[in-house]
PDB file of C-alpha atoms in Angstrom:
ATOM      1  CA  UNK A   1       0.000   0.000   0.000  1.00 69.00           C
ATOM      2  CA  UNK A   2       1.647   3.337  -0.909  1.00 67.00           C
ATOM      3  CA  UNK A   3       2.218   5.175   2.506  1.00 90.00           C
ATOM      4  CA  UNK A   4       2.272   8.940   2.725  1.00 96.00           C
ATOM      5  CA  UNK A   5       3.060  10.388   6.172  1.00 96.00           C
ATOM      6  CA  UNK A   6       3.170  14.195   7.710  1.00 96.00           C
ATOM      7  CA  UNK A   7       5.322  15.222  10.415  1.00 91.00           C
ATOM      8  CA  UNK A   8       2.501  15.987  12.480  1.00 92.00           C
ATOM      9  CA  UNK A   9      -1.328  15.881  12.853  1.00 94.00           C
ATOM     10  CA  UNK A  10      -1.572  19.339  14.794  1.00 96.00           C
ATOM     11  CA  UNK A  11       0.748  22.235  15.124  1.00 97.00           C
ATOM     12  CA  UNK A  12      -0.043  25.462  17.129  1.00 97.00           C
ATOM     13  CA  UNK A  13       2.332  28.608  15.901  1.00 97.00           C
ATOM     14  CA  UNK A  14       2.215  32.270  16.565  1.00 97.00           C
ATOM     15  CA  UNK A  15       1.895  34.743  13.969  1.00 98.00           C
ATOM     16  CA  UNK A  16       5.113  35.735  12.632  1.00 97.00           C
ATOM     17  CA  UNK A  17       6.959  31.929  12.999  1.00 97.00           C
ATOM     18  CA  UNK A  18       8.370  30.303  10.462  1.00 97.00           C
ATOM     19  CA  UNK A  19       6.692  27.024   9.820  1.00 97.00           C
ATOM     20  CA  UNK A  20       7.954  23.427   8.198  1.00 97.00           C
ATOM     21  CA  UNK A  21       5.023  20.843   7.307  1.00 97.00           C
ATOM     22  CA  UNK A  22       6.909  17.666   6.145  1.00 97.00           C
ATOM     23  CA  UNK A  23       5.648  15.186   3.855  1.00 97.00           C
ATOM     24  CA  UNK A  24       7.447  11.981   2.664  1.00 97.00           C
ATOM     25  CA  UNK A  25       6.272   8.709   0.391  1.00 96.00           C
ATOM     26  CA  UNK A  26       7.533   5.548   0.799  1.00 94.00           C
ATOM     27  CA  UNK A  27       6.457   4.557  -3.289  1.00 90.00           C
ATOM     28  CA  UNK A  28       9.027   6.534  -5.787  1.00 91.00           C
ATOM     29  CA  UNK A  29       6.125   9.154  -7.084  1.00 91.00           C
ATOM     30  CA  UNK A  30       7.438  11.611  -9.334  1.00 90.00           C
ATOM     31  CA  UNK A  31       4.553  13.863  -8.597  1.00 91.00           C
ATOM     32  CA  UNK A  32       4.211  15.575  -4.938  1.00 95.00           C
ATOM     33  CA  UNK A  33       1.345  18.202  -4.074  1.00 95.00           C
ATOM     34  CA  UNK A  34       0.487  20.506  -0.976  1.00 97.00           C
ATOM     35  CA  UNK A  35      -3.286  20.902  -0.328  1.00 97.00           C
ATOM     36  CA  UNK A  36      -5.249  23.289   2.282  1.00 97.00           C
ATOM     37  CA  UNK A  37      -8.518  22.406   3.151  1.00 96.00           C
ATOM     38  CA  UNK A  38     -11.233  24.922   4.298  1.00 94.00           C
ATOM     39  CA  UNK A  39     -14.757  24.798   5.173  1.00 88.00           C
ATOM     40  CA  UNK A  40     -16.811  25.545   2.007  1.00 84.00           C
ATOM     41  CA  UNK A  41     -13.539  26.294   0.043  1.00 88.00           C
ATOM     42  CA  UNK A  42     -12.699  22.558  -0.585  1.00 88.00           C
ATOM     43  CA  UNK A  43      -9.091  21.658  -1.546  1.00 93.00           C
ATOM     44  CA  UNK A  44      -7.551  23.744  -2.826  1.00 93.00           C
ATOM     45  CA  UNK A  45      -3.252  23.593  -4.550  1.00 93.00           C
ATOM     46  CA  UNK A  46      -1.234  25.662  -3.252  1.00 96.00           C
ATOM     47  CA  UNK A  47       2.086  24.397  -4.889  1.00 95.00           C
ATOM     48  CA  UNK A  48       3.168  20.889  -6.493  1.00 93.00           C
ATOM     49  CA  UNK A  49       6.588  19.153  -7.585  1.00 94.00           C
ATOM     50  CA  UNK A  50       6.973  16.787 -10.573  1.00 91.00           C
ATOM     51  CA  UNK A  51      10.694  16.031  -9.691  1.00 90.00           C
ATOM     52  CA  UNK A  52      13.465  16.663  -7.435  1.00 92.00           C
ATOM     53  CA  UNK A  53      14.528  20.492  -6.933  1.00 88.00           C
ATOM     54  CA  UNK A  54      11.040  21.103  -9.683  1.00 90.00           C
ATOM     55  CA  UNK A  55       8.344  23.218  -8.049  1.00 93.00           C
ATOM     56  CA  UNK A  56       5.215  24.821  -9.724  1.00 92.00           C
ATOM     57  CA  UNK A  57       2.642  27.097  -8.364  1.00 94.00           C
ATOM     58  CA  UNK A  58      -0.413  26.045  -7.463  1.00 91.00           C
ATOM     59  CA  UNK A  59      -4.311  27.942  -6.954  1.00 90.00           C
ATOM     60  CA  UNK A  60      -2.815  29.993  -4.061  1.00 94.00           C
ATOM     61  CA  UNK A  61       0.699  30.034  -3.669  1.00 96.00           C
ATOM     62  CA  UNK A  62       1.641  33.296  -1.730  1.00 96.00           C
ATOM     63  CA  UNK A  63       3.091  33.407   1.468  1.00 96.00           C
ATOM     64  CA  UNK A  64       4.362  29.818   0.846  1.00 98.00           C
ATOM     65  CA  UNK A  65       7.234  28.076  -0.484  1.00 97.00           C
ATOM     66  CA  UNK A  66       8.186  24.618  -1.173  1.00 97.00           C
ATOM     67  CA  UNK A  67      11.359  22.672  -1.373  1.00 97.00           C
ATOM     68  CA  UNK A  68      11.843  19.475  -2.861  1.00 96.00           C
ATOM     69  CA  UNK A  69      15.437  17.959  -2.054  1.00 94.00           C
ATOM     70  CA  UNK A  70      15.108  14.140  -2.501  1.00 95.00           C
ATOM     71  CA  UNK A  71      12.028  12.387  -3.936  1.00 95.00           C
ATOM     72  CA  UNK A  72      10.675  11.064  -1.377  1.00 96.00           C
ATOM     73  CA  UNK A  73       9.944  14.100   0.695  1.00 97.00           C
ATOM     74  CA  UNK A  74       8.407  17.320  -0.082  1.00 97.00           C
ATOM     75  CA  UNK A  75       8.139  20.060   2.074  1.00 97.00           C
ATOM     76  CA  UNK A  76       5.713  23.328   2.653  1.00 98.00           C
ATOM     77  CA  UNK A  77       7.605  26.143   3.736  1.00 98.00           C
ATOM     78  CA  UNK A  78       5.444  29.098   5.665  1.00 97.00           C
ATOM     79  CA  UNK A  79       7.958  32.536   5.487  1.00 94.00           C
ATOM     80  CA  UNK A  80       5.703  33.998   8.176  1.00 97.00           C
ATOM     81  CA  UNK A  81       2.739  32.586   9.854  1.00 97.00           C
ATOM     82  CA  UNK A  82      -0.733  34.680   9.570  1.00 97.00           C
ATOM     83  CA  UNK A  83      -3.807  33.698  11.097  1.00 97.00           C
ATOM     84  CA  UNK A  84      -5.405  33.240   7.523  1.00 97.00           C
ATOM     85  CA  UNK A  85      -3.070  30.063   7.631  1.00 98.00           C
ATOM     86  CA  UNK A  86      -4.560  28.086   9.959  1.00 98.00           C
ATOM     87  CA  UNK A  87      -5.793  25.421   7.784  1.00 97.00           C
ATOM     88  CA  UNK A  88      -5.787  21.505   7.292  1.00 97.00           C
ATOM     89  CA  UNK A  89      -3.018  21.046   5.419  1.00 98.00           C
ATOM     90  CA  UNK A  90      -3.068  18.185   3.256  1.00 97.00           C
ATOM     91  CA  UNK A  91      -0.151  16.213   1.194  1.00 97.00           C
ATOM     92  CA  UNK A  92      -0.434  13.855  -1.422  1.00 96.00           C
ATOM     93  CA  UNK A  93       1.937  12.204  -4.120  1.00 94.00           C
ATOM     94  CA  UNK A  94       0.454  10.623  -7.819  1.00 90.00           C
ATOM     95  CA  UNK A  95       0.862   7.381  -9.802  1.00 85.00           C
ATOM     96  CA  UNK A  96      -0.810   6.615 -12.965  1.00 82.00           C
ATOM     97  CA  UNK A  97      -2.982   3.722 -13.063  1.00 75.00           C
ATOM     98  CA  UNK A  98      -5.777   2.662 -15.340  1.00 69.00           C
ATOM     99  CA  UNK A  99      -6.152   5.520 -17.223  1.00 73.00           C
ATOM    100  CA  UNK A 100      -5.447   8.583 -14.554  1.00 81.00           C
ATOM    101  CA  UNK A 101      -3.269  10.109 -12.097  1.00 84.00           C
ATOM    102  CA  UNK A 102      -5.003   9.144  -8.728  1.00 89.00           C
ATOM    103  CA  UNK A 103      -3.212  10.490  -5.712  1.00 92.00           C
ATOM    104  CA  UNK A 104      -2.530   9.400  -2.585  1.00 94.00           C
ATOM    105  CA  UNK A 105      -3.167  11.897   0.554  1.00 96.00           C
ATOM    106  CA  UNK A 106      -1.749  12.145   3.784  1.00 96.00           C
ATOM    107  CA  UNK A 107      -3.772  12.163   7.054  1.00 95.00           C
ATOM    108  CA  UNK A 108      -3.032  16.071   6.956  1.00 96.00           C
ATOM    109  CA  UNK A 109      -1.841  18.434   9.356  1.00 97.00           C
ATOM    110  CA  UNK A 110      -4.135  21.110  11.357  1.00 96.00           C
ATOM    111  CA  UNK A 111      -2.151  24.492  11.695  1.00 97.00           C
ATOM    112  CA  UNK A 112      -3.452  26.911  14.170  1.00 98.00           C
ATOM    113  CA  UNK A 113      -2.182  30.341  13.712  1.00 98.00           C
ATOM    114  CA  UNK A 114      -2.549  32.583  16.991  1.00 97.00           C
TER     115      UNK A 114
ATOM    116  CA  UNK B   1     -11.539  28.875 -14.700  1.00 73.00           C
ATOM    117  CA  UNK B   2     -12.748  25.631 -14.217  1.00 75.00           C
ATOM    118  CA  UNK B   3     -15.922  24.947 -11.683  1.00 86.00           C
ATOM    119  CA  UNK B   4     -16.994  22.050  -9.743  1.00 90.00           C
ATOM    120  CA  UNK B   5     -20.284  21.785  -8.159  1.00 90.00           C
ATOM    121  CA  UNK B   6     -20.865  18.786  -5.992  1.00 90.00           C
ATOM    122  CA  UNK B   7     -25.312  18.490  -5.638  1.00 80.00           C
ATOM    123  CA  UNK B   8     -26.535  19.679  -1.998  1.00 71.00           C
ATOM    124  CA  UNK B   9     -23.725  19.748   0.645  1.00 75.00           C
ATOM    125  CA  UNK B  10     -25.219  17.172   2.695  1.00 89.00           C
ATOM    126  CA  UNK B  11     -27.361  13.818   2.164  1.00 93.00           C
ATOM    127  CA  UNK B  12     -28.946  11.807   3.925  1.00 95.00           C
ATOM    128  CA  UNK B  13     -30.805   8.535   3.347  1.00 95.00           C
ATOM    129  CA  UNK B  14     -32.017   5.235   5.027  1.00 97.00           C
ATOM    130  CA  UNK B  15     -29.728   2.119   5.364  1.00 97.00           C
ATOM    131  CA  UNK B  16     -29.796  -0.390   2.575  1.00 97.00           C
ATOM    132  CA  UNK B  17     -31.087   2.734   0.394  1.00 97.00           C
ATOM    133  CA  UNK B  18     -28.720   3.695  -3.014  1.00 97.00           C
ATOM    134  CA  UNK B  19     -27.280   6.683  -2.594  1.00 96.00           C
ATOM    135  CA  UNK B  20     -26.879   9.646  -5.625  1.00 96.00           C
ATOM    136  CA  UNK B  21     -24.359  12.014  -5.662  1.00 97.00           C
ATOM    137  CA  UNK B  22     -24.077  14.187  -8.592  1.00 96.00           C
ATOM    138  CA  UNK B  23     -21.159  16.296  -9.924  1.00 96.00           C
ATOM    139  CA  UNK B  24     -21.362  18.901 -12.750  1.00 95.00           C
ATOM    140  CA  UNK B  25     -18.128  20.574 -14.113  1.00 94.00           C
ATOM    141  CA  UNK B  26     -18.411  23.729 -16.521  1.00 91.00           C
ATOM    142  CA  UNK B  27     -15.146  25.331 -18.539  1.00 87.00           C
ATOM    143  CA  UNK B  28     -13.269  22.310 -19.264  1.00 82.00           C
ATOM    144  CA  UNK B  29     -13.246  18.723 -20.788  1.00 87.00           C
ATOM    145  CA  UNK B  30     -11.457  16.334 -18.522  1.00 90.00           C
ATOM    146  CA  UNK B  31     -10.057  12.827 -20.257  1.00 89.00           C
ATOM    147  CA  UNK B  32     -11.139  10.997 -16.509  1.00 92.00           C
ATOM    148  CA  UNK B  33     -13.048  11.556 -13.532  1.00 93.00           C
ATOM    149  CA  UNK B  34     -12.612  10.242 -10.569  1.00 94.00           C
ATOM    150  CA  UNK B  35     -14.102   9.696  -7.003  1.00 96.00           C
ATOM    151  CA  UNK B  36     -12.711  10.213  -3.228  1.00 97.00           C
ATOM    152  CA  UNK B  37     -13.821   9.787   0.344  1.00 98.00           C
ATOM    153  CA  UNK B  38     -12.700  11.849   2.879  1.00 97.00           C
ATOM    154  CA  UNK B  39     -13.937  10.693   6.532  1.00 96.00           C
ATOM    155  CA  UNK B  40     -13.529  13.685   8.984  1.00 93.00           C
ATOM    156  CA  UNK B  41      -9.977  14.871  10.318  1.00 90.00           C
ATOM    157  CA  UNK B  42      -8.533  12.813   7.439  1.00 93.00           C
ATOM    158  CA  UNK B  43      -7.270  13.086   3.795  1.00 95.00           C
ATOM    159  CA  UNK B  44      -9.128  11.821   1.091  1.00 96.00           C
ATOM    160  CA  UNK B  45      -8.862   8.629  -0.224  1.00 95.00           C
ATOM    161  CA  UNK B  46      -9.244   7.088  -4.107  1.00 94.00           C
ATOM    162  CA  UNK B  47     -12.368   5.444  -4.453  1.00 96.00           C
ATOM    163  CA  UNK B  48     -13.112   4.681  -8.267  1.00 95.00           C
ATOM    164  CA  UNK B  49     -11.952   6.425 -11.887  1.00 93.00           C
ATOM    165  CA  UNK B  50     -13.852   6.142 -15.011  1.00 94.00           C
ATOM    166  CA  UNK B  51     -12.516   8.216 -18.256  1.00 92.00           C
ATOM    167  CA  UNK B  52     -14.257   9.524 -21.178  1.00 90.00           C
ATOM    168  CA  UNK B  53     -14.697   6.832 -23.375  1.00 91.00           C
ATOM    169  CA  UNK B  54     -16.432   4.870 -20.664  1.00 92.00           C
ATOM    170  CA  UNK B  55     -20.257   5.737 -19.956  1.00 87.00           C
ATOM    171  CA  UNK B  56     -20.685   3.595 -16.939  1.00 95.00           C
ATOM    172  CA  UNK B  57     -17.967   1.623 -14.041  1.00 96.00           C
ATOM    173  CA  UNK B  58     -18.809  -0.538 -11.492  1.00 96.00           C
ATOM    174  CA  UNK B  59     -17.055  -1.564  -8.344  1.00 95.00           C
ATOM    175  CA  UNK B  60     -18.254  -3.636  -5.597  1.00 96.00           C
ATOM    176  CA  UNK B  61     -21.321  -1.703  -4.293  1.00 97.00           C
ATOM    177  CA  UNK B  62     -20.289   1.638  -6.274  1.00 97.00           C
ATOM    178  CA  UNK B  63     -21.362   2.996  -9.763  1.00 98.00           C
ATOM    179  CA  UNK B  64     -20.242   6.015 -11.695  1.00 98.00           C
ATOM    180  CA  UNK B  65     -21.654   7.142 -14.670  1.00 97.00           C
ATOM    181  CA  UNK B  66     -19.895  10.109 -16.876  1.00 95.00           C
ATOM    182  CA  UNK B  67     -21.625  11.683 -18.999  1.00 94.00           C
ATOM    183  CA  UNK B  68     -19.210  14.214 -21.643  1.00 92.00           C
ATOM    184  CA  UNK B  69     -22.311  15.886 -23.423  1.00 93.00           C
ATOM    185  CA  UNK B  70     -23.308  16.657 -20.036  1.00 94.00           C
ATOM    186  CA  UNK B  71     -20.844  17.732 -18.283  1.00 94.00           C
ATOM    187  CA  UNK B  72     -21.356  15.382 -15.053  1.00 95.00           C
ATOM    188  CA  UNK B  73     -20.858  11.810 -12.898  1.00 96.00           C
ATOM    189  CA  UNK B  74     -22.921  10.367 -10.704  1.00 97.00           C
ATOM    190  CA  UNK B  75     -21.902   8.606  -8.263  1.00 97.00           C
ATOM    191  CA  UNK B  76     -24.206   5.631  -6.710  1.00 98.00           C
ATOM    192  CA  UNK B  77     -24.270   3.378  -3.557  1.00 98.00           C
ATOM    193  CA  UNK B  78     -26.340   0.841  -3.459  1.00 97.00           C
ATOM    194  CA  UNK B  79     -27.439  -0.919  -0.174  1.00 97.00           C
ATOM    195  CA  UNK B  80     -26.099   1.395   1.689  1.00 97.00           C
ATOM    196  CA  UNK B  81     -24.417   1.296   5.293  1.00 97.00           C
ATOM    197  CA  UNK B  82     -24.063   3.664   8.259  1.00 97.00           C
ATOM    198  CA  UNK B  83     -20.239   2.527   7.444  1.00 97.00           C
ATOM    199  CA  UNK B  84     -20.644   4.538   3.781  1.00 98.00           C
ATOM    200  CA  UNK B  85     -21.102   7.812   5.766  1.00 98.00           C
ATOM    201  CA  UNK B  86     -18.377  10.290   4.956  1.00 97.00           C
ATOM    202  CA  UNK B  87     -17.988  13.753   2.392  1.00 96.00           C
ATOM    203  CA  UNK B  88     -17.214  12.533  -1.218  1.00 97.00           C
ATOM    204  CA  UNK B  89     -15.134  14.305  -3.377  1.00 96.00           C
ATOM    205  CA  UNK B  90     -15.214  14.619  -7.202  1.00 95.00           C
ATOM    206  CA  UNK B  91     -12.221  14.968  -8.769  1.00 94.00           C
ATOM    207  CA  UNK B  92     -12.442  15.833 -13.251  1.00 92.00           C
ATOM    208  CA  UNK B  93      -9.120  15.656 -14.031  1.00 88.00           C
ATOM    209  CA  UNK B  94      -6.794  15.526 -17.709  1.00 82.00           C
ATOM    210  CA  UNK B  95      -3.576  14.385 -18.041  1.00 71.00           C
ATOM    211  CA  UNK B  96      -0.839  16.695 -16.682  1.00 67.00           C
ATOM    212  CA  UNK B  97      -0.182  17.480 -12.982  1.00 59.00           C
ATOM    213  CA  UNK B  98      -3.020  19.807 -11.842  1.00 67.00           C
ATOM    214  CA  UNK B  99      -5.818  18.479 -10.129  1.00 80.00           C
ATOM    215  CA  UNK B 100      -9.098  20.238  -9.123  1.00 87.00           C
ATOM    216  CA  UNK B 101     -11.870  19.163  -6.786  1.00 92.00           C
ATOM    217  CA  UNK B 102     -15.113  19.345  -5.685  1.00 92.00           C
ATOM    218  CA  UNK B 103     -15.962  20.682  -2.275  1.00 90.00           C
ATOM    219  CA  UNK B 104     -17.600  17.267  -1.692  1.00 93.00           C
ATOM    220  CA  UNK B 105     -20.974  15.759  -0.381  1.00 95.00           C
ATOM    221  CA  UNK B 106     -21.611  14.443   2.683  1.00 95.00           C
ATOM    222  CA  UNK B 107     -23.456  11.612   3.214  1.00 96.00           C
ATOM    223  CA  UNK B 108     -24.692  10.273   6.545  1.00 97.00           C
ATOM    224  CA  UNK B 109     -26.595   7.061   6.180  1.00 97.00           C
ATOM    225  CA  UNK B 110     -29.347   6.617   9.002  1.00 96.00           C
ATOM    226  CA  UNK B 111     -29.332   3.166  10.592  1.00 94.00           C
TER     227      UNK B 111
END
C-alpha cells in the first residue's frame, strides 16, 4: 500500500513563525502536491513538484514556499505565519494507473495560527 | 476557470437505500473523472476512476456514470451502510499534474 506520512497531525504557531510541514512517500512518485482544506472552500493547490529540486505554483501560492530535495519528501515552507493560515493542510503524491493520475493523501496536518 | 459543483452539501438517506451524488463541471473537458472519500480529520482517499470513453464503471457496491455531453458523474451506492457515511469528493481531471476538486458531499446514512 503506498504510505504517505506528515510530520505531524496538529501544530499550534504564533503569527510571525516560520513554519515546516513535512511530507514523505515511501512509493518513488514523481509527482508531490500541498493541499489546504477549508470549510466551504474545498481543496484547494497551493504548490506541487513533478521532480526533485522542480516546483510549480499552485491555486494559491503566496506566502508559501516549497522545497523538494530528494524524492521522497516534499516540504511546505510558511515565510511567516498569519492567522489566515490556519488550515488543514493536506499532502499527497500521484501514480498513474488505469487511465489517470489518482493520488494518494496524507492524514493532513491542522495548523493553528494565533 | 474551471468549476466544480458537488449536488446539496449534505445527504442523507435510510440504510440499505442507493445513494446519488451528482457532480457537474463547466469550462473544461477532462479525459477521466474520478471519485474520493474523505472521513472527517482525514485526507481523502481514491475510491473509483472512469474516463471519457467509458459511460458507466462498477465496483463492488459503487457505480459512476460520466456523462461528456453533459458535463457530469454520478456517483451511486447501493445498499447502503451507516459505514458509507463520509464527504465525497469529485475529482475531473486531464492528463498533466493539476488536479481540481469538488468541495464534496456528505453523506450520513441513518441506521
Amino acid at each position: 500500500d503506498v504510505k504517505v506520512t506528515q510530520s505531524s497531525r496538529y501544530l499550534v504557531k504564533r503569527t510571525g513563525e516560520k513554519v515546516f510541514l513535512e511530507c514523505v512517500q515511501d512509493m518513488d512518485h514523481e509527482n508531490m502536491f500541498w493541499y489546504r482544506q477549508d470549510p466551504g472552500l474545498g481543496l484547494r493547490l497551493i504548490y506541487f513538484s513533478y521532480d526533485v529540486k522542480m516546483k510549480e505554483k499552485g491555486d494559491i501560492p503566496e506566502g508559501y514556499s516549497v522545497s523538494r530535495e530528494k524524492k521522497e519528501r516534499f516540504s511546505l515552507i510558511l515565510e511567516s505565519a498569519s492567522t489566515n493560515q490556519t488550515s488543514m493542510y493536506l499532502c499527497a503524491s500521484s501514480s498513474y494507473i488505469a487511465g489517470g493520475e489518482t493520488q494518494y493523501f496524507g492524514p493532513g496536518t491542522r495548523l493553528l495560527v494565533l | 476557470s474551471q468549476k466544480i459543483e458537488q449536488n446539496s452539501e449534505a445527504l442523507n438517506i435510510q440504510e440499505g437505500k442507493t445513494a446519488t451524488l451528482t457532480c457537474n463541471y463547466t469550462n473544461y473537458s477532462p479525459a477521466y473523472l474520478q471519485w474520493y472519500r474523505q472521513d472527517p480529520g482525514r485526507g481523502p482517499v481514491f475510491l473509483i476512476l472512469i474516463r471519457e470513453n467509458e459511460k458507466e464503471k462498477r465496483k463492488e457496491r459503487l457505480k459512476v456514470t460520466f456523462d461528456t455531453t453533459l458535463k457530469q458523474s454520478l456517483f451511486h451506492i447501493t445498499a447502503s451502510q451507516p459505514a458509507d457515511s463520509a464527504t465525497y469528493l469529485c475529482a475531473p481531471s486531464n492528463t498533466g499534474n493539476q488536479f481540481y476538486f469538488g468541495t464534496g458531499t456528505s453523506l450520513t446514512v441513518i441506521p
